[in-house]
Amino acid sequence: MAALVDRHGPLDIAPADDEFARLCTSIVNQQLSTASAAAIHGRFVDVLGGDPTPDRVLDADEAALHEAGLSGTKVEYLRNVAAAFRDDERRFTREGVASESDEAVVDRLTEIRGVGAWTARMYLIFALGREDVLPLGDLAVRKGIERVYNDGEGLSRAEMREIGEAWRPYRSHGTRYIWAEYES
């Protein structure tokens, strides 16, 4: 890990300014390459006329969202998230989940159709700035750990969890360095 820190410099785990907008980014990014996700996200924001808000997502023209590159399923997921964030009884902001464990937040988020464990863990890291998340559901994290710690040879998730234990209580930071190395 020290070599990765030297190679990539400081990488931050700062919470997003807007938790909802960051969750929308994770949904757009689901199962896409980085380049494709960035292009579609840019067009998505253009259709909304600005950064995502629950009202903008719910009011957006469905055909325009499809033309931006979003599948019907992703439009449904984005609208499900928008409705959940607009509902006063389900608070997903940093303040609303401050006293909850990471797993409790994952459990609440995955009740929303379209938010799976991967998306919920991305939310923990990038929206909430939680520092001790190891998202082994992410292919790049798994491949990166194998590359850095096992010369690219396969490792079980149990072996990866054991590697990640050395990063505790800062596994989100370790994850950022693994992503940086994988993407370089």
Short mmCIF file of C-alpha atoms in Angstrom, two decimals:
data_model
loop_
_atom_site.label_atom_id
_atom_site.label_comp_id
_atom_site.label_asym_id
_atom_site.label_seq_id
_atom_site.Cartn_x
_atom_site.Cartn_y
_atom_site.Cartn_z
CA MET A 1 0.00 0.00 0.00
CA ALA A 2 2.88 2.39 0.74
CA ALA A 3 4.05 2.07 -2.87
CA LEU A 4 0.55 2.97 -4.10
CA VAL A 5 0.42 6.02 -1.84
CA ASP A 6 3.81 7.13 -3.18
CA ARG A 7 2.77 6.52 -6.80
CA HIS A 8 -0.68 8.16 -6.67
CA GLY A 9 -0.22 10.83 -4.00
CA PRO A 10 -2.94 11.88 -1.57
CA LEU A 11 -6.42 10.58 -2.42
CA ASP A 12 -9.28 11.96 -0.40
CA ILE A 13 -12.46 10.41 0.96
CA ALA A 14 -14.45 13.61 1.26
CA PRO A 15 -18.23 13.40 1.41
CA ALA A 16 -20.10 14.71 -1.61
CA ASP A 17 -21.67 18.13 -1.41
CA ASP A 18 -24.99 16.61 -2.53
CA GLU A 19 -25.75 13.05 -1.47
CA PHE A 20 -28.66 12.65 -3.87
CA ALA A 21 -26.68 13.82 -6.90
CA ARG A 22 -23.86 11.43 -5.96
CA LEU A 23 -26.28 8.51 -5.69
CA CYS A 24 -27.61 9.37 -9.16
CA THR A 25 -24.02 9.23 -10.44
CA SER A 26 -23.59 5.74 -8.99
CA ILE A 27 -26.81 4.57 -10.62
CA VAL A 28 -25.78 5.99 -13.99
CA ASN A 29 -22.37 4.32 -13.58
CA GLN A 30 -23.78 0.85 -12.84
CA GLN A 31 -22.24 -1.71 -15.20
CA LEU A 32 -20.63 0.88 -17.48
CA SER A 33 -17.07 1.72 -18.36
CA THR A 34 -15.74 4.93 -16.86
CA ALA A 35 -15.77 6.74 -20.22
CA SER A 36 -19.32 5.65 -21.15
CA ALA A 37 -20.61 6.54 -17.69
CA ALA A 38 -19.08 10.03 -17.82
CA ALA A 39 -20.60 10.74 -21.24
CA ILE A 40 -24.06 9.52 -20.26
CA HIS A 41 -23.93 11.36 -16.94
CA GLY A 42 -23.09 14.61 -18.72
CA ARG A 43 -26.08 14.21 -21.04
CA PHE A 44 -28.29 13.26 -18.06
CA VAL A 45 -27.37 16.50 -16.28
CA ASP A 46 -28.04 18.44 -19.50
CA VAL A 47 -31.53 16.91 -19.76
CA LEU A 48 -32.22 17.90 -16.15
CA GLY A 49 -31.03 21.44 -16.77
CA GLY A 50 -28.60 21.26 -13.85
CA ASP A 51 -27.41 19.00 -11.09
CA PRO A 52 -29.82 16.22 -10.16
CA THR A 53 -32.47 16.95 -7.57
CA PRO A 54 -35.39 14.68 -6.74
CA ASP A 55 -37.85 17.10 -8.40
CA ARG A 56 -35.76 17.46 -11.56
CA VAL A 57 -35.43 13.70 -11.94
CA LEU A 58 -39.14 13.09 -11.34
CA ASP A 59 -40.15 15.89 -13.73
CA ALA A 60 -37.68 15.03 -16.52
CA ASP A 61 -39.03 13.92 -19.88
CA GLU A 62 -38.61 10.16 -20.13
CA ALA A 63 -37.85 10.19 -23.86
CA ALA A 64 -35.12 12.78 -23.32
CA LEU A 65 -33.59 10.63 -20.58
CA HIS A 66 -33.53 7.68 -22.98
CA GLU A 67 -31.95 9.86 -25.67
CA ALA A 68 -29.26 10.79 -23.12
CA GLY A 69 -28.32 7.10 -23.04
CA LEU A 70 -30.23 5.87 -20.01
CA SER A 71 -32.08 2.58 -20.31
CA GLY A 72 -35.69 2.31 -19.22
CA THR A 73 -34.52 0.37 -16.18
CA LYS A 74 -32.06 3.08 -15.13
CA VAL A 75 -34.71 5.77 -15.56
CA GLU A 76 -36.97 3.73 -13.27
CA TYR A 77 -34.16 3.35 -10.72
CA LEU A 78 -33.34 7.06 -10.78
CA ARG A 79 -36.99 7.92 -10.26
CA ASN A 80 -37.27 5.41 -7.41
CA VAL A 81 -34.30 7.05 -5.70
CA ALA A 82 -35.76 10.52 -6.31
CA ALA A 83 -39.05 9.50 -4.71
CA ALA A 84 -37.26 7.99 -1.71
CA PHE A 85 -35.17 11.12 -1.19
CA ARG A 86 -38.23 13.34 -1.48
CA ASP A 87 -40.12 11.30 1.10
CA ASP A 88 -39.67 13.07 4.45
CA GLU A 89 -39.93 9.83 6.43
CA ARG A 90 -36.89 8.25 4.74
CA ARG A 91 -33.86 10.40 5.38
CA PHE A 92 -30.70 9.31 3.56
CA THR A 93 -28.60 12.43 4.10
CA ARG A 94 -25.39 12.40 6.16
CA GLU A 95 -27.34 13.86 9.06
CA GLY A 96 -30.20 11.38 8.68
CA VAL A 97 -27.93 8.33 8.82
CA ALA A 98 -25.16 9.72 11.06
CA SER A 99 -25.94 7.35 13.93
CA GLU A 100 -26.42 4.29 11.71
CA SER A 101 -23.82 1.64 10.96
CA ASP A 102 -22.61 1.12 7.40
CA GLU A 103 -24.60 -2.11 7.14
CA ALA A 104 -27.76 -0.42 8.42
CA VAL A 105 -27.39 2.26 5.74
CA VAL A 106 -26.83 -0.44 3.09
CA ASP A 107 -29.94 -2.27 4.32
CA ARG A 108 -32.07 0.91 4.10
CA LEU A 109 -30.77 1.94 0.70
CA THR A 110 -31.20 -1.50 -0.84
CA GLU A 111 -34.90 -1.33 0.00
CA ILE A 112 -35.12 1.11 -2.92
CA ARG A 113 -35.61 -0.80 -6.18
CA GLY A 114 -32.49 -0.14 -8.25
CA VAL A 115 -30.08 0.30 -5.37
CA GLY A 116 -28.08 -2.84 -4.82
CA ALA A 117 -25.23 -3.55 -2.44
CA TRP A 118 -22.61 -2.14 -4.86
CA THR A 119 -24.47 1.14 -5.28
CA ALA A 120 -25.10 1.41 -1.54
CA ARG A 121 -21.40 0.91 -0.80
CA MET A 122 -20.46 3.55 -3.38
CA TYR A 123 -22.90 5.83 -1.54
CA LEU A 124 -21.16 5.12 1.76
CA ILE A 125 -17.77 6.02 0.31
CA PHE A 126 -18.53 8.87 -2.08
CA ALA A 127 -21.70 10.49 -0.72
CA LEU A 128 -21.25 9.97 2.99
CA GLY A 129 -17.45 9.92 3.17
CA ARG A 130 -17.43 6.80 5.34
CA GLU A 131 -13.81 5.75 5.80
CA ASP A 132 -14.00 2.01 6.46
CA VAL A 133 -15.79 0.45 3.47
CA LEU A 134 -14.34 -2.42 1.43
CA PRO A 135 -16.61 -2.88 -1.62
CA LEU A 136 -15.65 -6.34 -2.82
CA GLY A 137 -18.70 -6.34 -5.09
CA ASP A 138 -16.73 -3.97 -7.34
CA LEU A 139 -14.86 -5.80 -10.11
CA ALA A 140 -12.13 -3.14 -10.33
CA VAL A 141 -11.45 -3.48 -6.59
CA ARG A 142 -11.17 -7.25 -6.86
CA LYS A 143 -8.96 -7.13 -9.96
CA GLY A 144 -6.86 -4.36 -8.42
CA ILE A 145 -6.28 -6.32 -5.20
CA GLU A 146 -5.29 -9.36 -7.25
CA ARG A 147 -2.90 -7.25 -9.33
CA VAL A 148 -1.28 -5.50 -6.36
CA TYR A 149 -1.19 -8.37 -3.88
CA ASN A 150 -1.05 -11.54 -6.00
CA ASP A 151 0.60 -10.68 -9.35
CA GLY A 152 -2.81 -10.69 -11.05
CA GLU A 153 -3.64 -14.23 -9.99
CA GLY A 154 -7.08 -14.97 -8.56
CA LEU A 155 -7.90 -14.55 -4.89
CA SER A 156 -11.04 -15.53 -3.01
CA ARG A 157 -13.15 -12.82 -1.43
CA ALA A 158 -12.13 -14.19 1.97
CA GLU A 159 -8.48 -13.66 1.03
CA MET A 160 -9.31 -10.14 -0.17
CA ARG A 161 -11.12 -9.37 3.10
CA GLU A 162 -8.03 -10.55 4.97
CA ILE A 163 -5.84 -8.21 2.89
CA GLY A 164 -8.28 -5.38 3.56
CA GLU A 165 -8.08 -5.98 7.31
CA ALA A 166 -4.62 -4.38 7.28
CA TRP A 167 -6.24 -1.14 6.06
CA ARG A 168 -8.86 -1.01 8.84
CA PRO A 169 -10.28 1.47 9.93
CA TYR A 170 -9.45 3.19 6.64
CA ARG A 171 -10.47 0.58 4.07
CA SER A 172 -12.20 3.23 1.92
CA HIS A 173 -8.82 4.93 1.51
CA GLY A 174 -7.17 1.61 0.63
CA THR A 175 -9.97 1.04 -1.88
CA ARG A 176 -9.31 4.42 -3.51
CA TYR A 177 -5.63 3.49 -3.97
CA ILE A 178 -6.55 0.10 -5.41
CA TRP A 179 -8.90 1.82 -7.90
CA ALA A 180 -6.21 4.35 -8.82
CA GLU A 181 -3.71 1.57 -9.45
CA TYR A 182 -6.22 -0.50 -11.43
CA GLU A 183 -7.12 2.46 -13.63
CA SER A 184 -3.49 3.47 -14.27
#
